[in-house]
Short mmCIF file of C-alpha atoms in Angstrom, two decimals:
data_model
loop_
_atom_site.label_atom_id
_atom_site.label_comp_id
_atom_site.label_asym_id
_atom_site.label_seq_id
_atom_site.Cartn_x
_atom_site.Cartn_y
_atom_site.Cartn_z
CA UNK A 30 -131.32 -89.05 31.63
CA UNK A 31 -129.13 -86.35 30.11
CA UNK A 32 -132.06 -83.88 30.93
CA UNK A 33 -132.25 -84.97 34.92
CA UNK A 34 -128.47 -84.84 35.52
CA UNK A 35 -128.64 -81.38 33.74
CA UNK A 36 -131.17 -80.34 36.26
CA UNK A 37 -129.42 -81.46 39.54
CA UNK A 38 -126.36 -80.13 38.61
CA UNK A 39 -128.23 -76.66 38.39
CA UNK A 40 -130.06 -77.03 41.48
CA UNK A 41 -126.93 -77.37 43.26
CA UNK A 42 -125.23 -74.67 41.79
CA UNK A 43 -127.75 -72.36 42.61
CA UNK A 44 -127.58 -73.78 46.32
CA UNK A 45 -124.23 -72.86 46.70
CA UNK A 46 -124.70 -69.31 44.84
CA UNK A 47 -127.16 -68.73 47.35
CA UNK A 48 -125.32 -69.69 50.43
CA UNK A 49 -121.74 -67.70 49.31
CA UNK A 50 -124.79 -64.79 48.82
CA UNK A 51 -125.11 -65.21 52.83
CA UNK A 52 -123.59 -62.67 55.68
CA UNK A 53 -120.59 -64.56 57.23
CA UNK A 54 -122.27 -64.73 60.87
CA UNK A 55 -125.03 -66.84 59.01
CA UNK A 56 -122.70 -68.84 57.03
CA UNK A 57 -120.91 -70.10 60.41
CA UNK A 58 -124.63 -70.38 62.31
CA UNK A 59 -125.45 -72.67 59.48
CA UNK A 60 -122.09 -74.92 59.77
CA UNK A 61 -122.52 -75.33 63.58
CA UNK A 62 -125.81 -76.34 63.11
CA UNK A 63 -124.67 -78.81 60.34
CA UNK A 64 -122.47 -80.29 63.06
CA UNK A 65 -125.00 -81.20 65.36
CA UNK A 66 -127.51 -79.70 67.93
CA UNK A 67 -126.43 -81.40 70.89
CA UNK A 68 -122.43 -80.76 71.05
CA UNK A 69 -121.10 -79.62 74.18
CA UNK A 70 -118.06 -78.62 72.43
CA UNK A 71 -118.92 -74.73 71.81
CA UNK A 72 -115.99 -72.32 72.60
CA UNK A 73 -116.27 -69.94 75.44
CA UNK A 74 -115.34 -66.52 74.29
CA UNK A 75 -113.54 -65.72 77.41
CA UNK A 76 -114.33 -61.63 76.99
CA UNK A 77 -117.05 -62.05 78.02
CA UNK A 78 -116.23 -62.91 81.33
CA UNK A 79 -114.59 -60.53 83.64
CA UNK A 80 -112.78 -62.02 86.74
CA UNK A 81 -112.34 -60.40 90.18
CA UNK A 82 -111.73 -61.54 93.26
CA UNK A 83 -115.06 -61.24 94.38
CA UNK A 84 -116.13 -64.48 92.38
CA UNK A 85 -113.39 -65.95 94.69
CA UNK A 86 -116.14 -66.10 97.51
CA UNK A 87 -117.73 -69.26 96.55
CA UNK A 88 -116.23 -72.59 97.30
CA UNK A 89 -115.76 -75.09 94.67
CA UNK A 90 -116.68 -78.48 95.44
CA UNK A 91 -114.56 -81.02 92.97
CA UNK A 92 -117.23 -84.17 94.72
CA UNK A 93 -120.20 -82.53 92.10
CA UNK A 94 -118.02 -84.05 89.34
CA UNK A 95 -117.89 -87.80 88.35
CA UNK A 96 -114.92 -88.07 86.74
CA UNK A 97 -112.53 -86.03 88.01
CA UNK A 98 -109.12 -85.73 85.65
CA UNK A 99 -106.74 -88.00 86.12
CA UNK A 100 -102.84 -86.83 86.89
CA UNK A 101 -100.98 -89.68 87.72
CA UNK A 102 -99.96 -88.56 90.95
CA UNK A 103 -98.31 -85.47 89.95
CA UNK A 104 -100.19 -82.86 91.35
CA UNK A 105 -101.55 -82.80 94.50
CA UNK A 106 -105.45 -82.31 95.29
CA UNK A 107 -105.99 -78.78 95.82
CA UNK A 108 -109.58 -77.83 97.76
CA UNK A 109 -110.54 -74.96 96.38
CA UNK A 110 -111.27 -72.06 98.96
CA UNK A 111 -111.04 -68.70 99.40
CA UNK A 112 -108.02 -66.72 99.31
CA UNK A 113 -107.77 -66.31 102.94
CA UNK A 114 -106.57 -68.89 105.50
CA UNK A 115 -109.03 -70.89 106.97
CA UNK A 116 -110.21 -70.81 110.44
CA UNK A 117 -112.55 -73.59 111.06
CA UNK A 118 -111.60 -75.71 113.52
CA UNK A 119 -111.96 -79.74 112.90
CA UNK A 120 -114.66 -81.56 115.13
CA UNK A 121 -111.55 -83.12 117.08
CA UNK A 122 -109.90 -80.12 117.81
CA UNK A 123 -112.84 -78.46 119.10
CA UNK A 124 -113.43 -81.72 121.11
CA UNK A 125 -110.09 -81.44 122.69
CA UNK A 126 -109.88 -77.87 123.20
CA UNK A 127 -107.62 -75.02 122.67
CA UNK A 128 -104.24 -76.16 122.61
CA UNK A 129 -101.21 -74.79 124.98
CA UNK A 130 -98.22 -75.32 126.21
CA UNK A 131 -99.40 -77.08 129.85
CA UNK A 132 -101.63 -79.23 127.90
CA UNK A 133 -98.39 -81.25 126.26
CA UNK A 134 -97.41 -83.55 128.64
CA UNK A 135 -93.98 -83.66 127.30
CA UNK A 136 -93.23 -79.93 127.79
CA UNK A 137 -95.01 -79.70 131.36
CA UNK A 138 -92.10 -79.43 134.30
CA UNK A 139 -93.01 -80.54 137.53
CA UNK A 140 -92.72 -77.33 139.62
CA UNK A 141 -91.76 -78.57 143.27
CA UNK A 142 -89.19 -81.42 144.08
CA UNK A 143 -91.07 -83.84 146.08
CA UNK A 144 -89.12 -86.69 148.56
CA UNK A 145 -90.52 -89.05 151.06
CA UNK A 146 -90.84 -87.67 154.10
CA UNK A 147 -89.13 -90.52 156.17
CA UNK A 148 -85.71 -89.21 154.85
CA UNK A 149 -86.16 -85.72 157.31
CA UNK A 150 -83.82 -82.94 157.77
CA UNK A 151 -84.91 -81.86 154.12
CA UNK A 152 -84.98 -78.51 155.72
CA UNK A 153 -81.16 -78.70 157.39
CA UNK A 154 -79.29 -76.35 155.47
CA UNK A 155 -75.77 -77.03 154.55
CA UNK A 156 -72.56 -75.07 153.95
CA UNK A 157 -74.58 -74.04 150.68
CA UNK A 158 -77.79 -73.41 152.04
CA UNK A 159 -79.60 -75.56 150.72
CA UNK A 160 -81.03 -78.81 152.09
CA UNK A 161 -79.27 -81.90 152.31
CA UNK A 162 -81.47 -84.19 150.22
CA UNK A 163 -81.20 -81.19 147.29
CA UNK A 164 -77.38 -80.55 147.05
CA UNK A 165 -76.79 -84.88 147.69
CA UNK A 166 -78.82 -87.99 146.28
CA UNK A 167 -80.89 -89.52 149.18
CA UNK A 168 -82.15 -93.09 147.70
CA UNK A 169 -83.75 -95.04 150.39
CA UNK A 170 -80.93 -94.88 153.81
CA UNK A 171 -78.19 -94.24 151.63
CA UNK A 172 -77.15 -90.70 151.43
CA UNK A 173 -74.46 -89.37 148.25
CA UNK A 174 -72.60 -86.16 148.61
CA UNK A 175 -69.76 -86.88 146.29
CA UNK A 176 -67.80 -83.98 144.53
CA UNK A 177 -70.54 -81.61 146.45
CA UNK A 178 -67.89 -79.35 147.24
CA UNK A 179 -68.42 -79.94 150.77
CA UNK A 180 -66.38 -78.23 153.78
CA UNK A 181 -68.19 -80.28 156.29
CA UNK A 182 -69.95 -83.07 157.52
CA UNK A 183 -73.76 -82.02 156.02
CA UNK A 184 -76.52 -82.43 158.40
CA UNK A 185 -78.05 -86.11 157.68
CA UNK A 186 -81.27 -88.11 157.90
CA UNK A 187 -81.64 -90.04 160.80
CA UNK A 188 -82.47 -93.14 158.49
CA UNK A 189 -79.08 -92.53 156.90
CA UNK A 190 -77.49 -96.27 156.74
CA UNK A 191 -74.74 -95.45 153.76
CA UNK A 192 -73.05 -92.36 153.41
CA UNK A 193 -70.79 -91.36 150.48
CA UNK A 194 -68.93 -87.85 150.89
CA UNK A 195 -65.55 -88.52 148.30
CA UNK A 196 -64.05 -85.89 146.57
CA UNK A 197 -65.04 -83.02 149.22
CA UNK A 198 -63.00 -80.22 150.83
CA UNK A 199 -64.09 -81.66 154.21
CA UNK A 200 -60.86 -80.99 156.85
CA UNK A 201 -62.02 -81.98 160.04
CA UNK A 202 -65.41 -84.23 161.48
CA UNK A 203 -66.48 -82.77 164.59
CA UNK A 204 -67.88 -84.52 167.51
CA UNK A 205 -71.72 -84.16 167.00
CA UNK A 206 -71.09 -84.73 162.98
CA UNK A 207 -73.57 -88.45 163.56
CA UNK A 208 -74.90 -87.50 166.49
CA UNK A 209 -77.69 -89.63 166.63
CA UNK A 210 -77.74 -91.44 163.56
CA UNK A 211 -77.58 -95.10 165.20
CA UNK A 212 -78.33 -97.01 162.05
CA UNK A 213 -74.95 -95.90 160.62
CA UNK A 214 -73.55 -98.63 159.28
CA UNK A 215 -71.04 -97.80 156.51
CA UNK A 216 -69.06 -93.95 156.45
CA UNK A 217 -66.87 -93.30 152.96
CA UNK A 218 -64.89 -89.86 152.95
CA UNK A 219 -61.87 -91.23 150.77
CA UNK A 220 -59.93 -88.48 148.70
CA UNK A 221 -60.93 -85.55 151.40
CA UNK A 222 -58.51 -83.42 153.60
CA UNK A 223 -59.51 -84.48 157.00
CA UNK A 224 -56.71 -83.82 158.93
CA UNK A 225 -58.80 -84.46 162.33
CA UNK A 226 -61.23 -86.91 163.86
CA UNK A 227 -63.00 -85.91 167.05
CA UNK A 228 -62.79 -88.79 169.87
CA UNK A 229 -66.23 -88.97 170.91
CA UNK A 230 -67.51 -88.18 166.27
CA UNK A 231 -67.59 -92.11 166.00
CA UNK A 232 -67.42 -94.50 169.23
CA UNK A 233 -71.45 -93.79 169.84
CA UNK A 234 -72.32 -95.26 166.37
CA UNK A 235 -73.03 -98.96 167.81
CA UNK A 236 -74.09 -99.79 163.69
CA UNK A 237 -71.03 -98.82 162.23
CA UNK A 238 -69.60 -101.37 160.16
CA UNK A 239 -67.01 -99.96 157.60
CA UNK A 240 -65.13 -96.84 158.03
CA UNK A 241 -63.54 -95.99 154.66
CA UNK A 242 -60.83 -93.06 154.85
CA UNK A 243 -57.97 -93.49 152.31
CA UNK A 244 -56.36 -90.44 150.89
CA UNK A 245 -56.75 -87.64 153.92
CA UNK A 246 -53.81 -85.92 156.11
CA UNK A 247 -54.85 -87.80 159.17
CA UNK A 248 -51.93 -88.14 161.62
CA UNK A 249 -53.35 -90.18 163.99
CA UNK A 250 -56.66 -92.55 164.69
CA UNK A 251 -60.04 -91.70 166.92
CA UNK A 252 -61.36 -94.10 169.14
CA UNK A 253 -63.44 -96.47 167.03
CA UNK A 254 -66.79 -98.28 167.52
CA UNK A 255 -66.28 -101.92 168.93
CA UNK A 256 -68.38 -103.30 166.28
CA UNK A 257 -66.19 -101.89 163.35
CA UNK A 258 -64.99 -104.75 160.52
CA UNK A 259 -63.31 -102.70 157.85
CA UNK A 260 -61.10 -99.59 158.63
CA UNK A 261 -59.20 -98.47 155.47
CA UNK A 262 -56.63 -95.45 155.97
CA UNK A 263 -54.67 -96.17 153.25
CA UNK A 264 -52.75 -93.30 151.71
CA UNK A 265 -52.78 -91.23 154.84
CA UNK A 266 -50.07 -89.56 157.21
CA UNK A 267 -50.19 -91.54 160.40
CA UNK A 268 -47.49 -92.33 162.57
CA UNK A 269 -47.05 -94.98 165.24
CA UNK A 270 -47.22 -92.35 167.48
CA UNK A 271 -50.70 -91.62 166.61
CA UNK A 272 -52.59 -94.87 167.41
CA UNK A 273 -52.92 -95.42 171.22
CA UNK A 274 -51.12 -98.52 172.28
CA UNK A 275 -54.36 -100.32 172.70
CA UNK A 276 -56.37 -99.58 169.49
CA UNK A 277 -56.83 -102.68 168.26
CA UNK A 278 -56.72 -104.99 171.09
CA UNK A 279 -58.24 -108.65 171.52
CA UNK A 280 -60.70 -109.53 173.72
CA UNK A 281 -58.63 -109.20 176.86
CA UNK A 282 -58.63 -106.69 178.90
CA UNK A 283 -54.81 -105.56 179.80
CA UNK A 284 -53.83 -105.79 183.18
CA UNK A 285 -52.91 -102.27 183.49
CA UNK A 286 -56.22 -100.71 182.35
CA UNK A 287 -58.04 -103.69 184.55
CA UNK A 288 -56.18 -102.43 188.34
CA UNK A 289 -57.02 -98.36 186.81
CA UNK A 290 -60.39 -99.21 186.56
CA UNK A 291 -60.80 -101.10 189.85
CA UNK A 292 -58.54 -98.21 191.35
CA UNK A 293 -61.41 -95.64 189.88
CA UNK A 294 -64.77 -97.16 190.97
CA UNK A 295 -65.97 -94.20 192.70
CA UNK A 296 -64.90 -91.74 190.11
CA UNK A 297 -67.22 -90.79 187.01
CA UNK A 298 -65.55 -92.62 184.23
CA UNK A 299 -67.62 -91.47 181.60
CA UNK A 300 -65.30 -88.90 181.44
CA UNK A 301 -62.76 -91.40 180.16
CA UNK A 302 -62.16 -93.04 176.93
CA UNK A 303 -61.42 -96.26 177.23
CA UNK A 304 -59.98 -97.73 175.05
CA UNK A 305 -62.57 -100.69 173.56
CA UNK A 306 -62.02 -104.20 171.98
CA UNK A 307 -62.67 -104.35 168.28
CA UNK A 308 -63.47 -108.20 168.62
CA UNK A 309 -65.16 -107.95 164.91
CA UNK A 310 -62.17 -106.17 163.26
CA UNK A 311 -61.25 -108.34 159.96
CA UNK A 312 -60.19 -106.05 157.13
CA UNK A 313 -57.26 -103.15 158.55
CA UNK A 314 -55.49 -101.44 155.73
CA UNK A 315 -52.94 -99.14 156.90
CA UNK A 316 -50.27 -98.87 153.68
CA UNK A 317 -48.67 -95.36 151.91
CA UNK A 318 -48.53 -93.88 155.88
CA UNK A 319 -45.37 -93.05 158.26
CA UNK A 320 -45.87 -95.92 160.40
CA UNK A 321 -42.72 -96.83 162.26
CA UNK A 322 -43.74 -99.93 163.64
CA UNK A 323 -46.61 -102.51 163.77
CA UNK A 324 -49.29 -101.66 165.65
CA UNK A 325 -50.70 -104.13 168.38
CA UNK A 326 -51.87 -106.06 169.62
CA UNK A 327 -54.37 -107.07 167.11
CA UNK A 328 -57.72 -108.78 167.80
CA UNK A 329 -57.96 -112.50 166.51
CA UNK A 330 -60.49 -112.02 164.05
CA UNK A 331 -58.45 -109.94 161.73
CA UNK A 332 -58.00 -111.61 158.58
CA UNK A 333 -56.24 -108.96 156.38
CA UNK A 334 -53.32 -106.74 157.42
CA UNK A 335 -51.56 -104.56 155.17
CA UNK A 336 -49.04 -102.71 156.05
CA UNK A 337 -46.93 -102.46 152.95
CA UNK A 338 -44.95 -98.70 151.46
CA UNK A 339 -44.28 -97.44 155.28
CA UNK A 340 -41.05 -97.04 157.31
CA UNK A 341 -41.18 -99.97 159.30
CA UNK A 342 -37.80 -101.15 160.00
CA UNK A 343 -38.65 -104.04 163.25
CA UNK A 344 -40.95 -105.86 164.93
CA UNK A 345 -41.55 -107.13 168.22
CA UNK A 346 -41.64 -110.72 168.54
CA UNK A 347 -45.06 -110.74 169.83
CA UNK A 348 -46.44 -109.16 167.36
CA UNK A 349 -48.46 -111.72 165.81
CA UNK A 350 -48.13 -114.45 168.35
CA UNK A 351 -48.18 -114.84 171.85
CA UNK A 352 -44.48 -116.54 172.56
CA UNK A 353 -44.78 -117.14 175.93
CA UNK A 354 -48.07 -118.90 176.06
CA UNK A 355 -48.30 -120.22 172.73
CA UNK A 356 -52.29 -120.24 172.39
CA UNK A 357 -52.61 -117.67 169.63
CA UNK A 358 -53.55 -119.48 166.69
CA UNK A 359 -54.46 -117.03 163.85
CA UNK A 360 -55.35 -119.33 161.11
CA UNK A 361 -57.55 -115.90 159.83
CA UNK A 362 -55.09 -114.12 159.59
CA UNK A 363 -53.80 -115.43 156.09
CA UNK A 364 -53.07 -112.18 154.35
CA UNK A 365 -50.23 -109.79 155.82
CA UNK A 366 -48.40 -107.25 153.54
CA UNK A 367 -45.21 -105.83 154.48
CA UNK A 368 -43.39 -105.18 151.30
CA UNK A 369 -42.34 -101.48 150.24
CA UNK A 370 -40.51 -101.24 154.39
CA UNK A 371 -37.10 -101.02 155.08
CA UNK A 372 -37.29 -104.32 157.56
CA UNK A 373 -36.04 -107.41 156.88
CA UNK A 374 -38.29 -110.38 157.70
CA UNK A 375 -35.84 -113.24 157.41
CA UNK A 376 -34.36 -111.84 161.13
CA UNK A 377 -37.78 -112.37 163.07
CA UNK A 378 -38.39 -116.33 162.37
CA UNK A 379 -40.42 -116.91 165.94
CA UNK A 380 -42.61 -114.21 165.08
CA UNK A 381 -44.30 -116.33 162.23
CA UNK A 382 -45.10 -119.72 164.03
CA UNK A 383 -48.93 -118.85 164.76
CA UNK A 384 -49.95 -117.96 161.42
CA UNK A 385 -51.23 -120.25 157.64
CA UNK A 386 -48.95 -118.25 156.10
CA UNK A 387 -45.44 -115.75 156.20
CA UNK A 388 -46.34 -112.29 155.35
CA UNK A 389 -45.60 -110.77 152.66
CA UNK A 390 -42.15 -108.95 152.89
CA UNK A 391 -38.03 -109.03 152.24
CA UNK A 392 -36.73 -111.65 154.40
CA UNK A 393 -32.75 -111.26 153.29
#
């Protein structure tokens, strides 16, 4: 037993005198080898690769390997490529073509403002030049100038029904302003400087239902439609003086005007205004003016009067009812303003009996 141990003891010291006899390069072959055959874990001595852009060329795909590394989100996939920017084009994109600025619907701009055609007179300039329908809103019959900066009455559709002009520098309407515009039914020029109405500018408008005028510098009225129901010239300058004596007459016919026409037969009396009766007058406001007395006599199928902040100071006792006859009985007429004059209402108590209801007014 003694002799065996002796004899593997010696056998491996020779062994290892042996392999310490080795070069170094064998010595480390030997270990590697001692290690296992089939490692994949041999270092890459990294001089011996030399790196250039060049070996940039090829593309990397990362779908060759299995189990791609794991990050947890913190990096972002990167597909390797070549330095430069790519230019391929995606199978969509070159499905939908090259892209531009008139292929976004959102950026495209219509070039040419188109209107219906029914409106007309697109090509009427006015005092800007332009056309009507471009410096005003046309929607439908109703035509809107307002604030337009307007000196005058701009030439209008011959649908026009509604027209809105406020807020204009418009001084005077002229008589072939609505020439031909028969379906005019409503006319608004508050808050202008119309000083002047031409006679024959609104008594051919056989439509006309509202006349709206408030804040102007008129002095006196035109002669109006018959069919007229609302006249507003509120805020305005007029004087008695300035409405004719037989503005807003009744249905009758005065006796005076009756023997001048009979008187006139064979005389061309289209020359002559005559005065006509507004038998579908119901809204008259005539308050902030320099009216000296109430006008009349007023057709029965007024139902508001106001009269109120003018220099009225009396009445005639007529002027509401009809005291010698006694057949006026304006139970319309419910709402009559004469507060803000200098007459008092208590000294005219006949001139009430006729109507629901005692203006408005100081009566002490």
């Amino acid at each position: 037993m003694k002799l065996s141990a002796f004899l593997s003891l010696l056998a491996l010291a020779l062994q290892e005198a042996g392999t310490a006899s080795l070069p170094k390069k064998e010595r480390r072959r030997r270990e590697d080898q001692a290690h296992g055959d089939g490692s994949s874990d041999r270092a890459l001595r990294l001089e011996n690769y030399v790196l250039s852009l060049d070996d940039y060329d090829e593309v990397i795909d990362l779908s060759n390997y299995e189990e791609p590394a794991d990050y947890g989100g913190q990096l972002p996939k990167v597909k390797g490529t070549s330095l430069a920017p790519s230019t391929r084009i995606s199978s969509t994109e070159s499905l939908l073509g090259p892209r531009t600025p008139s292929s976004n619907p959102t950026m495209t701009r219509p070039t040419t403002l188109t209107r219906p055609t029914t409106l007309g007179l697109l090509g009427s300039p006015t005092s800007h030049g332009l056309p009507t329908c471009l410096v005003c809103v046309c929607l439908g019959s109703s035509v809107y100038c307002d604030d337009a900066d307007l000196q005058n009455i701009p030439p209008l559709p011959k649908t026009t029904a509604y027209l809105y002009a406020r807020f204009n520098r418009i001084s005077h309407i002229r008589a072939g302003d609505f020439k031909g515009l028969t379906k005019l039914k409503r006319i608004d020029l508050s808050s202008n400087f119309i000083s002047s109405i031409d006679d024959e500018a609104l008594r051919l408008l056989p439509d006309l239902k509202d006349l709206i005028l408030p804040e102007n510098q008129l002095a006196a009225l035109p002669v109006l439609p018959t069919g007229i129901e609302v006249l507003d010239v509120r805020l305005n300058q007029l004087r008695s003086s300035g409405i004719q004596p037989e503005a807003f007459r009744g249905q009758e016919e005065p006796q005076a005007i009756a023997v001048m026409k009979r008187s006139m037969d064979k005389i061309d009396t289209h020359r002559f205004s005559w005065p006509q009766a507004l038998e579908k007058l119901q809204f008259l406001y005539l308050a902030d003016n320099l009216l000296e007395s109430i006008p009349g006599p007023l057709p029965l199928s007024l139902r508001v009067l106001h009269l109120q902040n003018n220099k009225i100071e009396t009445m005639q006792r007529d002027a509401f009812c009809d005291t010698e006859k006694h057949k006026h009985t304006r139970r319309q007429l419910e709402d009559i303003r004469l507060d803000g004059n200098p007459i008092n209402l208590g000294l005219f108590p006949s001139a009430y009996f006729c109507l629901p209801r005692l203006p408005t007014g100081r009566f002490a």
